mmCIF file of C-alpha atoms and ligand atoms in Angstrom:
data_model
loop_
_atom_site.group_PDB
_atom_site.id
_atom_site.type_symbol
_atom_site.label_atom_id
_atom_site.label_comp_id
_atom_site.label_asym_id
_atom_site.label_seq_id
_atom_site.Cartn_x
_atom_site.Cartn_y
_atom_site.Cartn_z
ATOM 1 C CA UNK A 1 0.534 12.868 22.465
ATOM 2 C CA UNK A 2 -0.179 12.411 26.144
ATOM 3 C CA UNK A 3 2.337 11.125 28.706
ATOM 4 C CA UNK A 4 0.737 9.628 31.830
ATOM 5 C CA UNK A 5 3.119 9.738 34.793
ATOM 6 C CA UNK A 6 3.322 7.294 37.677
ATOM 7 C CA UNK A 7 2.225 8.497 41.122
ATOM 8 C CA UNK A 8 4.737 10.809 42.838
ATOM 9 C CA UNK A 9 7.224 11.008 39.995
ATOM 10 C CA UNK A 10 10.799 11.834 40.860
ATOM 11 C CA UNK A 11 11.071 15.618 40.406
ATOM 12 C CA UNK A 12 14.495 15.721 38.790
ATOM 13 C CA UNK A 13 13.644 12.903 36.353
ATOM 14 C CA UNK A 14 10.441 14.742 35.474
ATOM 15 C CA UNK A 15 12.351 17.977 34.926
ATOM 16 C CA UNK A 16 14.824 16.291 32.591
ATOM 17 C CA UNK A 17 11.990 14.652 30.620
ATOM 18 C CA UNK A 18 10.242 18.013 30.223
ATOM 19 C CA UNK A 19 13.481 19.766 29.191
ATOM 20 C CA UNK A 20 14.205 17.070 26.623
ATOM 21 C CA UNK A 21 10.695 17.317 25.132
ATOM 22 C CA UNK A 22 10.964 21.111 24.971
ATOM 23 C CA UNK A 23 14.353 20.806 23.281
ATOM 24 C CA UNK A 24 12.585 18.633 20.672
ATOM 25 C CA UNK A 25 10.416 21.663 19.893
ATOM 26 C CA UNK A 26 7.302 20.603 21.786
ATOM 27 C CA UNK A 27 5.187 22.597 24.189
ATOM 28 C CA UNK A 28 4.599 20.578 27.374
ATOM 29 C CA UNK A 29 1.309 21.188 29.212
ATOM 30 C CA UNK A 30 1.308 19.654 32.667
ATOM 31 C CA UNK A 31 -1.993 18.741 34.336
ATOM 32 C CA UNK A 32 -1.916 17.558 37.940
ATOM 33 C CA UNK A 33 -4.829 15.399 39.025
ATOM 34 C CA UNK A 34 -5.558 14.001 42.477
ATOM 35 C CA UNK A 35 -3.630 10.793 41.821
ATOM 36 C CA UNK A 36 -1.975 11.266 38.481
ATOM 37 C CA UNK A 37 -0.103 13.872 36.529
ATOM 38 C CA UNK A 38 -0.249 13.964 32.771
ATOM 39 C CA UNK A 39 1.844 15.834 30.239
ATOM 40 C CA UNK A 40 0.093 16.988 27.077
ATOM 41 C CA UNK A 41 2.568 17.393 24.215
ATOM 42 C CA UNK A 42 1.659 20.009 21.648
ATOM 43 C CA UNK A 43 3.474 20.243 18.316
ATOM 44 C CA UNK A 44 4.848 17.806 15.793
ATOM 45 C CA UNK A 45 5.214 14.567 17.738
ATOM 46 C CA UNK A 46 5.845 12.439 14.635
ATOM 47 C CA UNK A 47 9.577 12.224 15.406
ATOM 48 C CA UNK A 48 9.061 11.346 19.069
ATOM 49 C CA UNK A 49 9.687 7.715 20.020
ATOM 50 C CA UNK A 50 6.701 6.863 22.237
ATOM 51 C CA UNK A 51 8.293 3.565 23.342
ATOM 52 C CA UNK A 52 11.392 5.361 24.582
ATOM 53 C CA UNK A 53 9.286 7.642 26.806
ATOM 54 C CA UNK A 54 7.177 4.685 27.931
ATOM 55 C CA UNK A 55 10.298 2.881 29.127
ATOM 56 C CA UNK A 56 11.172 5.659 31.609
ATOM 57 C CA UNK A 57 10.744 4.931 35.329
ATOM 58 C CA UNK A 58 8.421 7.864 35.956
ATOM 59 C CA UNK A 59 6.138 7.067 32.999
ATOM 60 C CA UNK A 60 3.122 4.788 33.197
ATOM 61 C CA UNK A 61 1.891 5.086 29.629
ATOM 62 C CA UNK A 62 2.057 7.151 26.465
ATOM 63 C CA UNK A 63 -0.902 7.653 24.137
ATOM 64 C CA UNK A 64 -0.913 9.206 20.737
ATOM 65 C CA UNK A 65 -3.968 11.292 20.089
ATOM 66 C CA UNK A 66 -2.875 12.359 16.638
ATOM 67 C CA UNK A 67 -1.594 10.021 13.953
ATOM 68 C CA UNK A 68 2.152 9.851 13.320
ATOM 69 C CA UNK A 69 1.656 10.163 9.552
ATOM 70 C CA UNK A 70 1.257 13.700 8.267
ATOM 71 C CA UNK A 71 1.639 13.772 4.474
ATOM 72 C CA UNK A 72 -0.689 10.785 4.007
ATOM 73 C CA UNK A 73 -3.199 12.076 6.569
ATOM 74 C CA UNK A 74 -6.557 13.309 5.337
ATOM 75 C CA UNK A 75 -6.706 15.789 8.225
ATOM 76 C CA UNK A 76 -4.018 17.882 6.576
ATOM 77 C CA UNK A 77 -5.151 17.258 2.993
ATOM 78 C CA UNK A 78 -8.940 16.872 2.901
ATOM 79 C CA UNK A 79 -9.295 16.508 -0.889
ATOM 80 C CA UNK A 80 -8.767 13.118 -2.537
ATOM 81 C CA UNK A 81 -5.431 12.794 -4.306
ATOM 82 C CA UNK A 82 -5.591 12.115 -8.021
ATOM 83 C CA UNK A 83 -2.582 10.236 -9.379
ATOM 84 C CA UNK A 84 -1.500 10.729 -12.987
ATOM 85 C CA UNK A 85 -0.426 7.247 -14.079
ATOM 86 C CA UNK A 86 0.708 8.250 -17.565
ATOM 87 C CA UNK A 87 -0.896 8.237 -21.022
ATOM 88 C CA UNK A 88 -3.918 10.046 -19.633
ATOM 89 C CA UNK A 89 -4.774 7.431 -16.987
ATOM 90 C CA UNK A 90 -5.861 9.152 -13.767
ATOM 91 C CA UNK A 91 -6.513 7.255 -10.541
ATOM 92 C CA UNK A 92 -8.335 8.559 -7.450
ATOM 93 C CA UNK A 93 -10.833 11.326 -6.715
ATOM 94 C CA UNK A 94 -13.550 9.689 -8.814
ATOM 95 C CA UNK A 95 -11.194 8.359 -11.493
ATOM 96 C CA UNK A 96 -11.456 4.561 -11.450
ATOM 97 C CA UNK A 97 -8.891 2.283 -13.086
ATOM 98 C CA UNK A 98 -8.647 -1.421 -13.710
ATOM 99 C CA UNK A 99 -5.063 -2.639 -13.707
ATOM 100 C CA UNK A 100 -4.871 -6.033 -15.422
ATOM 101 C CA UNK A 101 -2.307 -8.410 -16.812
ATOM 102 C CA UNK A 102 -0.353 -11.528 -15.986
ATOM 103 C CA UNK A 103 1.347 -12.230 -12.696
ATOM 104 C CA UNK A 104 4.660 -12.574 -14.579
ATOM 105 C CA UNK A 105 5.842 -11.469 -17.973
ATOM 106 C CA UNK A 106 6.712 -14.791 -19.607
ATOM 107 C CA UNK A 107 7.504 -13.889 -23.216
ATOM 108 C CA UNK A 108 6.752 -11.414 -25.991
ATOM 109 C CA UNK A 109 3.750 -13.198 -27.448
ATOM 110 C CA UNK A 110 2.202 -13.780 -24.023
ATOM 111 C CA UNK A 111 2.456 -10.190 -22.800
ATOM 112 C CA UNK A 112 1.347 -8.645 -26.103
ATOM 113 C CA UNK A 113 -1.631 -11.019 -26.360
ATOM 114 C CA UNK A 114 -2.762 -10.315 -22.808
ATOM 115 C CA UNK A 115 -2.122 -6.566 -23.118
ATOM 116 C CA UNK A 116 -4.301 -6.287 -26.222
ATOM 117 C CA UNK A 117 -7.036 -8.406 -24.654
ATOM 118 C CA UNK A 118 -7.239 -6.490 -21.370
ATOM 119 C CA UNK A 119 -7.165 -3.166 -23.186
ATOM 120 C CA UNK A 120 -10.040 -4.260 -25.424
ATOM 121 C CA UNK A 121 -11.949 -5.303 -22.302
ATOM 122 C CA UNK A 122 -11.541 -1.922 -20.593
ATOM 123 C CA UNK A 123 -8.362 -2.091 -18.518
ATOM 124 C CA UNK A 124 -6.580 1.246 -18.288
ATOM 125 C CA UNK A 125 -3.208 0.020 -16.973
ATOM 126 C CA UNK A 126 -1.181 -3.112 -17.797
ATOM 127 C CA UNK A 127 0.506 -5.130 -15.052
ATOM 128 C CA UNK A 128 3.296 -7.672 -15.406
ATOM 129 C CA UNK A 129 5.923 -8.900 -12.965
ATOM 130 C CA UNK A 130 9.547 -8.985 -14.088
ATOM 131 C CA UNK A 131 11.106 -9.397 -10.651
ATOM 132 C CA UNK A 132 9.096 -11.948 -8.721
ATOM 133 C CA UNK A 133 9.209 -12.356 -4.936
ATOM 134 C CA UNK A 134 8.540 -16.107 -4.775
ATOM 135 C CA UNK A 135 8.208 -18.067 -1.561
ATOM 136 C CA UNK A 136 10.400 -20.821 -3.029
ATOM 137 C CA UNK A 137 13.837 -20.108 -4.510
ATOM 138 C CA UNK A 138 13.141 -22.961 -6.959
ATOM 139 C CA UNK A 139 10.031 -21.266 -8.397
ATOM 140 C CA UNK A 140 10.161 -19.016 -11.499
ATOM 141 C CA UNK A 141 11.903 -15.806 -10.460
ATOM 142 C CA UNK A 142 10.813 -13.637 -13.408
ATOM 143 C CA UNK A 143 12.540 -12.532 -16.615
ATOM 144 C CA UNK A 144 14.046 -9.551 -14.766
ATOM 145 C CA UNK A 145 15.450 -6.882 -17.147
ATOM 146 C CA UNK A 146 14.158 -8.786 -20.171
ATOM 147 C CA UNK A 147 10.685 -8.782 -18.597
ATOM 148 C CA UNK A 148 10.760 -4.989 -18.315
ATOM 149 C CA UNK A 149 11.866 -4.736 -21.959
ATOM 150 C CA UNK A 150 8.904 -6.884 -23.064
ATOM 151 C CA UNK A 151 6.509 -4.889 -20.921
ATOM 152 C CA UNK A 152 7.730 -1.726 -22.673
ATOM 153 C CA UNK A 153 7.003 -3.388 -26.025
ATOM 154 C CA UNK A 154 3.445 -4.074 -24.833
ATOM 155 C CA UNK A 155 3.148 -0.453 -23.724
ATOM 156 C CA UNK A 156 4.296 0.753 -27.160
ATOM 157 C CA UNK A 157 1.871 -1.661 -28.831
ATOM 158 C CA UNK A 158 -1.230 -0.798 -26.814
ATOM 159 C CA UNK A 159 -0.566 2.651 -25.378
ATOM 160 C CA UNK A 160 -1.382 1.326 -21.903
ATOM 161 C CA UNK A 161 0.736 2.661 -19.033
ATOM 162 C CA UNK A 162 2.546 -0.173 -17.237
ATOM 163 C CA UNK A 163 3.153 -1.214 -13.655
ATOM 164 C CA UNK A 164 5.793 -3.651 -12.429
ATOM 165 C CA UNK A 165 7.246 -4.633 -9.078
ATOM 166 C CA UNK A 166 10.651 -3.497 -7.866
ATOM 167 C CA UNK A 167 12.405 -5.610 -5.249
ATOM 168 C CA UNK A 168 15.536 -3.622 -4.495
ATOM 169 C CA UNK A 169 17.111 -0.224 -5.013
ATOM 170 C CA UNK A 170 19.723 -1.427 -7.560
ATOM 171 C CA UNK A 171 16.891 -2.315 -9.990
ATOM 172 C CA UNK A 172 15.685 1.300 -10.126
ATOM 173 C CA UNK A 173 17.482 2.316 -13.389
ATOM 174 C CA UNK A 174 15.535 -0.431 -15.191
ATOM 175 C CA UNK A 175 12.271 1.280 -14.185
ATOM 176 C CA UNK A 176 12.968 4.603 -15.960
ATOM 177 C CA UNK A 177 10.168 4.079 -18.487
ATOM 178 C CA UNK A 178 7.873 2.079 -16.223
ATOM 179 C CA UNK A 179 4.895 4.313 -15.396
ATOM 180 C CA UNK A 180 4.031 2.967 -11.939
ATOM 181 C CA UNK A 181 6.432 1.189 -9.611
ATOM 182 C CA UNK A 182 4.889 -1.483 -7.427
ATOM 183 C CA UNK A 183 6.199 -2.256 -3.964
ATOM 184 C CA UNK A 184 5.019 -5.737 -3.074
ATOM 185 C CA UNK A 185 3.526 -6.898 0.196
ATOM 186 C CA UNK A 186 6.826 -8.434 1.265
ATOM 187 C CA UNK A 187 8.682 -5.171 0.764
ATOM 188 C CA UNK A 188 6.141 -2.842 2.352
ATOM 189 C CA UNK A 189 8.555 -2.187 5.199
ATOM 190 C CA UNK A 190 11.767 -2.145 3.170
ATOM 191 C CA UNK A 191 12.405 1.367 4.392
ATOM 192 C CA UNK A 192 15.607 1.989 2.420
ATOM 193 C CA UNK A 193 13.745 1.097 -0.787
ATOM 194 C CA UNK A 194 10.829 3.360 0.167
ATOM 195 C CA UNK A 195 13.168 6.262 0.900
ATOM 196 C CA UNK A 196 14.847 5.876 -2.480
ATOM 197 C CA UNK A 197 11.471 5.687 -4.268
ATOM 198 C CA UNK A 198 10.552 8.961 -2.596
ATOM 199 C CA UNK A 199 13.102 10.654 -4.833
ATOM 200 C CA UNK A 200 11.640 9.323 -8.084
ATOM 201 C CA UNK A 201 8.400 11.357 -8.255
ATOM 202 C CA UNK A 202 6.816 8.374 -10.030
ATOM 203 C CA UNK A 203 3.482 6.864 -8.982
ATOM 204 C CA UNK A 204 4.222 4.161 -6.415
ATOM 205 C CA UNK A 205 1.652 1.429 -5.772
ATOM 206 C CA UNK A 206 2.284 0.276 -2.235
ATOM 207 C CA UNK A 207 0.833 -3.071 -1.236
ATOM 208 C CA UNK A 208 -0.223 -3.779 2.322
ATOM 209 C CA UNK A 209 2.071 -6.277 4.050
ATOM 210 C CA UNK A 210 0.760 -9.724 4.909
ATOM 211 C CA UNK A 211 0.331 -8.828 8.573
ATOM 212 C CA UNK A 212 0.466 -5.048 8.525
ATOM 213 C CA UNK A 213 -1.991 -2.657 10.077
ATOM 214 C CA UNK A 214 -3.496 0.276 8.216
ATOM 215 C CA UNK A 215 -1.291 2.578 10.270
ATOM 216 C CA UNK A 216 1.827 0.654 9.274
ATOM 217 C CA UNK A 217 0.775 0.859 5.621
ATOM 218 C CA UNK A 218 0.279 4.605 5.963
ATOM 219 C CA UNK A 219 3.638 4.994 7.701
ATOM 220 C CA UNK A 220 5.252 3.233 4.730
ATOM 221 C CA UNK A 221 3.428 5.637 2.396
ATOM 222 C CA UNK A 222 4.820 8.400 4.605
ATOM 223 C CA UNK A 223 8.365 7.169 3.910
ATOM 224 C CA UNK A 224 7.822 7.673 0.174
ATOM 225 C CA UNK A 225 6.036 11.003 0.632
ATOM 226 C CA UNK A 226 8.589 12.408 3.055
ATOM 227 C CA UNK A 227 11.187 11.882 0.312
ATOM 228 C CA UNK A 228 9.166 14.229 -1.911
ATOM 229 C CA UNK A 229 6.975 11.851 -3.924
ATOM 230 C CA UNK A 230 3.296 12.341 -3.120
ATOM 231 C CA UNK A 231 2.080 9.992 -5.861
ATOM 232 C CA UNK A 232 1.316 7.004 -3.679
ATOM 233 C CA UNK A 233 -1.461 4.501 -4.413
ATOM 234 C CA UNK A 234 -2.409 2.176 -1.551
ATOM 235 C CA UNK A 235 -3.268 -1.443 -2.322
ATOM 236 C CA UNK A 236 -5.076 -4.007 -0.188
ATOM 237 C CA UNK A 237 -4.147 -7.503 -1.375
ATOM 238 C CA UNK A 238 -5.353 -9.703 1.464
ATOM 239 C CA UNK A 239 -3.871 -10.344 4.863
ATOM 240 C CA UNK A 240 -2.853 -13.418 6.850
ATOM 241 C CA UNK A 241 -5.600 -14.833 9.028
ATOM 242 C CA UNK A 242 -6.416 -18.283 10.437
ATOM 243 C CA UNK A 243 -8.459 -19.104 7.305
ATOM 244 C CA UNK A 244 -6.833 -21.708 5.073
ATOM 245 C CA UNK A 245 -9.384 -21.983 2.265
ATOM 246 C CA UNK A 246 -8.279 -18.796 0.554
ATOM 247 C CA UNK A 247 -4.666 -17.763 -0.037
ATOM 248 C CA UNK A 248 -5.206 -14.671 2.134
ATOM 249 C CA UNK A 249 -8.257 -12.885 3.546
ATOM 250 C CA UNK A 250 -9.441 -9.855 1.607
ATOM 251 C CA UNK A 251 -9.898 -7.075 4.125
ATOM 252 C CA UNK A 252 -12.466 -4.908 2.361
ATOM 253 C CA UNK A 253 -12.662 -2.652 5.383
ATOM 254 C CA UNK A 254 -9.438 -1.229 3.942
ATOM 255 C CA UNK A 255 -11.580 0.864 1.609
ATOM 256 C CA UNK A 256 -13.667 2.798 4.163
ATOM 257 C CA UNK A 257 -10.861 2.810 6.737
ATOM 258 C CA UNK A 258 -8.152 4.149 4.436
ATOM 259 C CA UNK A 259 -10.584 6.592 2.809
ATOM 260 C CA UNK A 260 -11.207 8.031 6.273
ATOM 261 C CA UNK A 261 -7.580 8.114 7.372
ATOM 262 C CA UNK A 262 -5.959 9.190 4.130
ATOM 263 C CA UNK A 263 -6.487 11.123 0.901
ATOM 264 C CA UNK A 264 -4.475 8.588 -1.115
ATOM 265 C CA UNK A 265 -6.319 6.359 -3.596
ATOM 266 C CA UNK A 266 -6.968 2.747 -2.671
ATOM 267 C CA UNK A 267 -6.817 -0.165 -5.099
ATOM 268 C CA UNK A 268 -8.041 -3.670 -4.288
ATOM 269 C CA UNK A 269 -6.200 -6.765 -5.556
ATOM 270 C CA UNK A 270 -8.683 -9.641 -5.265
ATOM 271 C CA UNK A 271 -6.383 -12.059 -7.150
ATOM 272 C CA UNK A 272 -3.648 -12.330 -4.507
ATOM 273 C CA UNK A 273 -6.245 -12.030 -1.750
ATOM 274 C CA UNK A 274 -8.281 -15.060 -2.805
ATOM 275 C CA UNK A 275 -5.756 -17.078 -4.794
ATOM 276 C CA UNK A 276 -8.716 -18.667 -6.578
ATOM 277 C CA UNK A 277 -9.881 -17.390 -9.991
ATOM 278 C CA UNK A 278 -13.567 -18.151 -9.297
ATOM 279 C CA UNK A 279 -13.559 -15.819 -6.319
ATOM 280 C CA UNK A 280 -12.099 -12.863 -8.220
ATOM 281 C CA UNK A 281 -15.358 -11.613 -9.860
ATOM 282 C CA UNK A 282 -17.500 -11.400 -6.698
ATOM 283 C CA UNK A 283 -14.693 -9.813 -4.703
ATOM 284 C CA UNK A 284 -14.021 -7.305 -7.493
ATOM 285 C CA UNK A 285 -17.684 -6.268 -7.600
ATOM 286 C CA UNK A 286 -17.779 -5.888 -3.825
ATOM 287 C CA UNK A 287 -14.648 -3.715 -3.905
ATOM 288 C CA UNK A 288 -16.085 -1.532 -6.671
ATOM 289 C CA UNK A 289 -19.347 -1.164 -4.732
ATOM 290 C CA UNK A 290 -17.426 -0.255 -1.565
ATOM 291 C CA UNK A 291 -15.894 2.698 -3.405
ATOM 292 C CA UNK A 292 -12.381 1.500 -4.191
ATOM 293 C CA UNK A 293 -10.506 3.714 -6.673
ATOM 294 C CA UNK A 294 -9.329 0.783 -8.716
ATOM 295 C CA UNK A 295 -8.773 -2.937 -9.023
ATOM 296 C CA UNK A 296 -5.699 -4.968 -9.851
ATOM 297 C CA UNK A 297 -6.610 -8.259 -11.501
ATOM 298 C CA UNK A 298 -4.366 -11.034 -12.806
ATOM 299 C CA UNK A 299 -5.211 -12.163 -16.338
ATOM 300 C CA UNK A 300 -3.393 -14.867 -18.323
ATOM 301 C CA UNK A 301 -3.964 -16.167 -21.855
ATOM 302 C CA UNK A 302 -3.402 -19.748 -20.625
ATOM 303 C CA UNK A 303 -3.805 -19.910 -16.828
ATOM 304 C CA UNK A 304 -3.242 -23.678 -16.682
ATOM 305 C CA UNK A 305 0.297 -23.204 -18.000
ATOM 306 C CA UNK A 306 1.164 -19.899 -16.305
ATOM 307 C CA UNK A 307 4.644 -19.773 -14.764
ATOM 308 C CA UNK A 308 3.209 -18.130 -11.639
ATOM 309 C CA UNK A 309 -0.228 -17.681 -10.045
ATOM 310 C CA UNK A 310 -2.185 -19.566 -12.738
ATOM 311 C CA UNK A 311 -4.892 -20.747 -10.272
ATOM 312 C CA UNK A 312 -5.914 -17.165 -9.491
ATOM 313 C CA UNK A 313 -5.658 -15.817 -13.044
ATOM 314 C CA UNK A 314 -8.709 -15.049 -15.166
ATOM 315 C CA UNK A 315 -8.778 -15.815 -18.871
ATOM 316 C CA UNK A 316 -9.222 -12.775 -21.144
ATOM 317 C CA UNK A 317 -12.861 -13.863 -21.709
ATOM 318 C CA UNK A 318 -13.587 -14.059 -17.984
ATOM 319 C CA UNK A 319 -11.898 -10.690 -17.495
ATOM 320 C CA UNK A 320 -13.947 -9.118 -20.240
ATOM 321 C CA UNK A 321 -17.187 -10.293 -18.624
ATOM 322 C CA UNK A 322 -16.030 -9.066 -15.231
ATOM 323 C CA UNK A 323 -14.978 -5.689 -16.583
ATOM 324 C CA UNK A 324 -18.471 -5.165 -18.045
ATOM 325 C CA UNK A 325 -20.052 -6.110 -14.700
ATOM 326 C CA UNK A 326 -17.767 -3.661 -12.853
ATOM 327 C CA UNK A 327 -18.862 -0.892 -15.235
ATOM 328 C CA UNK A 328 -22.493 -1.667 -14.329
ATOM 329 C CA UNK A 329 -21.765 -1.483 -10.582
ATOM 330 C CA UNK A 330 -19.649 1.695 -10.688
ATOM 331 C CA UNK A 331 -22.545 4.203 -10.851
ATOM 332 C CA UNK A 332 -23.811 2.762 -7.543
ATOM 333 C CA UNK A 333 -20.433 2.796 -5.775
ATOM 334 C CA UNK A 334 -20.391 4.189 -2.248
ATOM 335 C CA UNK A 335 -19.330 7.840 -2.237
ATOM 336 C CA UNK A 336 -16.980 9.160 0.430
HETATM 337 C C1 PEP B 401 2.164 -9.317 -7.424
HETATM 338 O O1 PEP B 401 1.361 -8.383 -7.529
HETATM 339 O O2 PEP B 401 2.612 -9.922 -8.386
HETATM 340 C C2 PEP B 401 2.587 -9.740 -6.071
HETATM 341 C C3 PEP B 401 3.644 -10.502 -5.878
HETATM 342 O O3 PEP B 401 1.761 -9.288 -5.114
HETATM 343 P P1 PEP B 401 1.925 -9.281 -3.511
HETATM 344 O O4 PEP B 401 3.134 -8.465 -3.208
HETATM 345 O O5 PEP B 401 0.641 -8.680 -3.095
HETATM 346 O O6 PEP B 401 2.057 -10.716 -3.086
HETATM 347 MN MN1 MN B 402 0.881 -12.895 -8.759
#
C-alpha cells in the first residue's frame, strides 16, 4: 500500500500517522520527492482501512498495490484448489462438474424425477432450492425444511451430492447433510452468515452479487476462508447492466479474471444470467470453452408449471442434449 502525502505535510500529524502504522505492525518506507512525499507500507495491509487514511488532512491519496484478499489469492496459493463435493464429486483443477436441478424443490415426485433425469444425462451434483430469496413476498418462498428433506431423499435415491441455498444463520442445522451450501447473489455480502459458514468446513458455493466487483466477490470468499473453511466455489450468475432483454448480463470475463486472481474454482450459472431457457445452451458452451470449472443449470420436468424460474428452466431432454454438447467441447476448453 502506498500513501501519497499532500505538499508540506504537517510534521506532527505525519509523525502520528507513521507511529500508528508502525504500531499496526507495518514497516513504513518514506520517499521524499521534489514536490511530494510518499509512504510505502510493507507488511500485511489487509486490516488497514485505506479510506480512514485517505480522510486525513495530510493525505492526498492511498493506493493498494497488493490485493486485500490473502487466502483466496493465487499469489499465495499458485495451484488450483480442488473441492471435494461429496460422493466422489471433485470440482476444480481440471475436474469439471455440471450441477443441475430445479430452481425450487416442489414435491417428492418432482425432485426425484428431475434428479434421476439429470443424473442419467451426466450431471454430477443435484441442485434444488428450499429457501428461496424471491423479489416478491407473494411469490413461492420454498418448502423450507421440508424441501431439504425431499432433497435428501433424492440424494439417497440417486447418490448425487446436493446443493441448496441458505439464507440465514439459524437455518444452518438443517444443512447438516447437505453437501454444498449455496450463498445466493443477494446474500454475497451477508458478512455474519459468511463468518458462520467459515466454521462449517463444508463446500460453499458463493454467487457473485448483482452489482459486485470481482474483488468484492473475493473479499466475501475471504470471509469464509478466514473462518477456516477453504472449500469455496465461486459462481458467476450474471450482473445488473443497462440491458433489459436478458434477466442479467452474463459476465464471462469472470472466468479468465477470477482464474488469474484466485485459485478457487469458478462455476457459471447461465440460467439466472439469461433468464431465458433458449439462451442457456449457447452460454453454457461458451463458459465450458472459456475454461470454467463447472456449470449450474436449472432443469424442470414441467417448466411451464414450475413454481419459480420456469422460463429459464430446461426440460430433461434439452438438458441431456446440452450435456452431450458440453462433453464434446470440454477437450478444447481453454487451459489456464
Ligand atoms: C438460485 O440459484 O436459485 C438463485 C436464487 O440464484 P441467485 O442467487 O444467483 O439469484
Ligand atoms: Mn432460480
